[in-house]
Amino acid sequence: MEHARTYTLFASALLALAGAPAMAQQDWSGTYIGGSLGVATKAGNDPLRSLHAGILSDRGSFTLGAEVELAETGLDTPSGHMERIARLKSRVGVVHGKVHYYGVFGLARAQGGFGSANAYVLGAGIATRLSDRITVSAEVLHHGFNDLDGAGTRYDLNTISGRMSYNF
């Protein structure tokens, strides 16, 4: 039930952003820093807090970018407690008016009671500018850990985050 409510809230946010009136297309190029709050959808929607920094290049009809993100969590996995996740993400997107739709792919490294483990990251996000300097966004990520504890334990983790960034 809790998962359904979380997904409903995220879908509502996406629809609200997607329904924003089309305006003159903005230039999304530049660097940014920010933070996010979210949940990991395994084990009771454990909270996530993160800091991120990145760069985007607006290529007219699409965007390219890279981002590093450091997240703190209290997630309990079958192999032990997960304390941190570091992500290195590539972003490819399109801009429609004030809304930026993007896909994410990259790598993650988690640390916790099980030691450390690497994963691939895939996801999607949607962002809009509140001003020239402030961006709000929502992002869904899937993490695929092939060997969480050194014994071959496969673990899939999904996260949903609300983000705010300051654009330079």
Coordinates of N, CA, C and O in Angstrom, one line a residue, residues 84-156:
R84 N 25.7 4.2 2.6 CA 25.9 5.2 1.6 C 25.9 4.6 0.2 O 26.2 3.5 0.0
I85 N 25.5 5.5 -0.8 CA 25.6 5.2 -2.2 C 26.2 6.4 -2.9 O 25.7 7.5 -2.8
A86 N 27.3 6.1 -3.7 CA 27.9 7.1 -4.5 C 27.5 6.8 -6.0 O 27.6 5.6 -6.4
R87 N 27.1 7.8 -6.7 CA 26.6 7.5 -8.1 C 27.4 8.4 -9.1 O 27.6 9.6 -8.8
L88 N 27.8 7.9 -10.2 CA 28.3 8.7 -11.3 C 27.4 8.4 -12.5 O 27.3 7.3 -13.0
K89 N 26.7 9.5 -12.9 CA 25.6 9.3 -13.8 C 25.8 10.2 -15.1 O 26.3 11.3 -15.0
S90 N 25.4 9.6 -16.2 CA 25.3 10.3 -17.5 C 23.9 10.7 -17.7 O 23.0 9.9 -17.3
R91 N 23.6 11.8 -18.3 CA 22.2 12.2 -18.5 C 22.1 12.6 -20.0 O 22.9 13.3 -20.6
V92 N 21.0 12.2 -20.6 CA 20.6 12.5 -22.0 C 19.2 12.9 -21.9 O 18.3 12.2 -21.4
G93 N 18.8 14.1 -22.5 CA 17.5 14.6 -22.3 C 17.0 15.4 -23.5 O 17.7 15.7 -24.4
V94 N 15.7 15.8 -23.4 CA 15.1 16.7 -24.4 C 14.4 17.8 -23.5 O 14.0 17.6 -22.4
V95 N 14.3 19.0 -24.1 CA 13.6 20.1 -23.5 C 12.4 20.5 -24.3 O 12.4 20.6 -25.5
H96 N 11.3 20.7 -23.6 CA 10.0 21.1 -24.2 C 9.5 22.3 -23.3 O 9.0 22.1 -22.2
G97 N 9.7 23.5 -23.9 CA 9.3 24.7 -23.1 C 10.2 24.8 -21.9 O 11.4 24.8 -21.9
K98 N 9.6 24.8 -20.7 CA 10.3 24.9 -19.4 C 10.6 23.6 -18.8 O 11.1 23.5 -17.7
V99 N 10.2 22.5 -19.5 CA 10.4 21.2 -18.9 C 11.5 20.4 -19.6 O 11.6 20.4 -20.8
H100 N 12.3 19.8 -18.7 CA 13.5 19.0 -19.2 C 13.2 17.5 -18.8 O 13.1 17.2 -17.6
Y101 N 13.1 16.7 -19.8 CA 12.9 15.2 -19.6 C 14.2 14.6 -19.9 O 14.8 14.9 -20.9
Y102 N 14.6 13.7 -19.0 CA 16.0 13.1 -19.2 C 16.0 11.6 -18.8 O 15.3 11.2 -17.9
G103 N 16.9 10.9 -19.4 CA 17.3 9.5 -19.0 C 18.6 9.5 -18.3 O 19.5 10.4 -18.6
V104 N 18.8 8.5 -17.4 CA 20.0 8.4 -16.6 C 20.6 7.1 -16.8 O 19.9 6.1 -16.8
F105 N 21.9 7.0 -17.0 CA 22.6 5.7 -16.9 C 24.0 5.9 -16.3 O 24.6 7.0 -16.5
G106 N 24.5 5.0 -15.5 CA 25.8 5.2 -14.9 C 26.1 4.0 -14.0 O 25.6 2.9 -14.1
L107 N 27.0 4.4 -13.0 CA 27.5 3.4 -12.0 C 27.3 3.9 -10.6 O 27.2 5.1 -10.4
A108 N 27.1 2.9 -9.7 CA 27.0 3.2 -8.3 C 27.9 2.3 -7.5 O 28.2 1.2 -7.9
R109 N 28.3 2.9 -6.3 CA 29.0 2.1 -5.4 C 28.4 2.3 -4.0 O 28.2 3.4 -3.5
A110 N 28.0 1.2 -3.4 CA 27.3 1.2 -2.1 C 28.3 0.7 -1.0 O 29.1 -0.1 -1.3
Q111 N 28.1 1.3 0.2 CA 29.0 0.9 1.3 C 28.0 0.6 2.5 O 27.0 1.4 2.7
G112 N 28.4 -0.3 3.3 CA 27.6 -0.6 4.5 C 28.2 -1.8 5.3 O 29.4 -2.1 5.1
G113 N 27.3 -2.4 6.1 CA 27.8 -3.6 6.9 C 28.3 -4.8 6.1 O 29.0 -5.6 6.6
F114 N 27.9 -4.8 4.8 CA 28.3 -5.9 3.9 C 29.7 -5.6 3.3 O 30.2 -6.4 2.5
G115 N 30.2 -4.5 3.5 CA 31.5 -4.0 2.8 C 31.1 -3.0 1.7 O 30.4 -2.0 2.0
S116 N 31.5 -3.2 0.5 CA 31.1 -2.3 -0.6 C 30.8 -3.2 -1.8 O 31.2 -4.3 -2.0
A117 N 29.9 -2.6 -2.7 CA 29.5 -3.3 -3.9 C 29.2 -2.3 -5.0 O 28.8 -1.2 -4.7
N118 N 29.4 -2.7 -6.2 CA 29.1 -1.9 -7.4 C 27.8 -2.3 -8.1 O 27.4 -3.4 -8.0
A119 N 27.2 -1.3 -8.7 CA 26.0 -1.6 -9.4 C 25.9 -0.7 -10.7 O 26.6 0.3 -10.8
Y120 N 25.0 -1.1 -11.6 CA 24.7 -0.2 -12.7 C 23.5 0.6 -12.3 O 22.7 0.2 -11.4
V121 N 23.3 1.8 -12.9 CA 22.1 2.6 -12.5 C 21.4 3.0 -13.8 O 22.1 3.5 -14.8
L122 N 20.1 2.9 -13.9 CA 19.3 3.3 -15.0 C 18.1 4.1 -14.4 O 17.6 3.7 -13.3
G123 N 17.7 5.1 -15.1 CA 16.5 5.8 -14.6 C 16.0 6.9 -15.5 O 16.4 7.1 -16.7
A124 N 15.1 7.7 -15.0 CA 14.5 8.8 -15.7 C 14.2 9.9 -14.7 O 14.0 9.7 -13.6
G125 N 14.1 11.2 -15.3 CA 13.8 12.3 -14.5 C 13.1 13.4 -15.3 O 13.0 13.3 -16.5
I126 N 12.5 14.3 -14.6 CA 11.8 15.4 -15.2 C 12.1 16.7 -14.3 O 12.1 16.6 -13.1
A127 N 12.5 17.8 -14.9 CA 12.9 19.0 -14.2 C 12.2 20.2 -14.8 O 11.9 20.2 -16.0
T128 N 12.1 21.2 -14.0 CA 11.6 22.5 -14.5 C 12.4 23.6 -13.7 O 12.8 23.4 -12.5
R129 N 12.5 24.8 -14.3 CA 13.2 25.9 -13.7 C 12.2 26.8 -12.9 O 11.2 27.2 -13.5
L130 N 12.4 27.0 -11.7 CA 11.6 28.0 -10.9 C 12.1 29.4 -11.2 O 11.3 30.4 -11.1
S131 N 13.4 29.5 -11.5 CA 14.0 30.8 -11.9 C 15.3 30.5 -12.7 O 15.5 29.3 -12.9
D132 N 16.0 31.5 -13.1 CA 17.3 31.2 -13.8 C 18.2 30.4 -13.0 O 19.1 29.7 -13.5
R133 N 18.1 30.5 -11.7 CA 19.1 29.8 -10.8 C 18.6 28.6 -10.1 O 19.4 27.8 -9.6
I134 N 17.3 28.4 -10.0 CA 16.7 27.3 -9.2 C 15.9 26.3 -10.1 O 15.1 26.7 -10.8
T135 N 16.3 25.0 -10.0 CA 15.6 24.0 -10.7 C 15.1 23.0 -9.7 O 15.7 22.6 -8.7
V136 N 13.8 22.5 -9.9 CA 13.3 21.4 -9.1 C 13.1 20.2 -10.1 O 12.8 20.4 -11.2
S137 N 13.2 19.0 -9.5 CA 13.1 17.9 -10.4 C 12.7 16.7 -9.5 O 12.7 16.7 -8.3
A138 N 12.2 15.6 -10.2 CA 11.9 14.3 -9.7 C 12.6 13.3 -10.5 O 12.8 13.4 -11.7
E139 N 13.2 12.3 -9.8 CA 14.0 11.3 -10.5 C 13.7 9.9 -9.9 O 13.6 9.7 -8.7
V140 N 13.6 8.9 -10.8 CA 13.4 7.5 -10.4 C 14.7 6.8 -10.9 O 15.0 6.9 -12.1
L141 N 15.3 6.0 -10.1 CA 16.5 5.3 -10.4 C 16.4 3.8 -10.0 O 15.8 3.5 -9.0
H142 N 16.9 2.9 -10.9 CA 17.0 1.5 -10.6 C 18.5 1.2 -10.5 O 19.3 1.5 -11.3
H143 N 18.9 0.5 -9.4 CA 20.2 0.0 -9.1 C 20.3 -1.5 -9.2 O 19.5 -2.1 -8.5
G144 N 21.2 -2.0 -10.0 CA 21.3 -3.5 -10.1 C 22.7 -3.9 -9.5 O 23.7 -3.7 -10.2
F145 N 22.6 -4.5 -8.3 CA 23.9 -5.0 -7.7 C 24.0 -6.5 -8.1 O 23.1 -7.3 -7.7
N146 N 25.0 -6.9 -8.7 CA 25.2 -8.3 -9.1 C 25.9 -9.1 -8.0 O 25.7 -10.3 -7.9
D147 N 26.6 -8.5 -7.1 CA 27.3 -9.2 -6.0 C 27.4 -8.3 -4.8 O 28.5 -7.7 -4.5
L148 N 26.3 -8.2 -4.0 CA 26.2 -7.3 -2.9 C 27.2 -7.6 -1.8 O 27.7 -6.7 -1.1
D149 N 27.4 -8.9 -1.5 CA 28.2 -9.3 -0.3 C 29.5 -10.1 -0.6 O 30.0 -10.7 0.3
G150 N 29.9 -10.2 -1.9 CA 31.0 -11.0 -2.2 C 30.7 -12.4 -2.4 O 31.6 -13.3 -2.7
A151 N 29.4 -12.8 -2.2 CA 29.0 -14.2 -2.3 C 28.0 -14.4 -3.4 O 27.3 -15.4 -3.5
G152 N 28.0 -13.4 -4.3 CA 27.1 -13.5 -5.5 C 25.6 -13.1 -5.2 O 24.8 -13.4 -6.1
T153 N 25.3 -12.4 -4.1 CA 24.0 -12.0 -3.8 C 23.5 -10.9 -4.8 O 24.1 -9.8 -4.8
R154 N 22.5 -11.1 -5.6 CA 22.0 -10.1 -6.5 C 20.9 -9.3 -5.7 O 20.1 -9.9 -5.0
Y155 N 21.0 -8.0 -5.9 CA 20.0 -7.1 -5.1 C 19.6 -6.0 -6.1 O 20.5 -5.3 -6.6
D156 N 18.4 -5.8 -6.2 CA 17.8 -4.7 -7.0 C 17.2 -3.7 -6.1 O 16.5 -4.0 -5.2

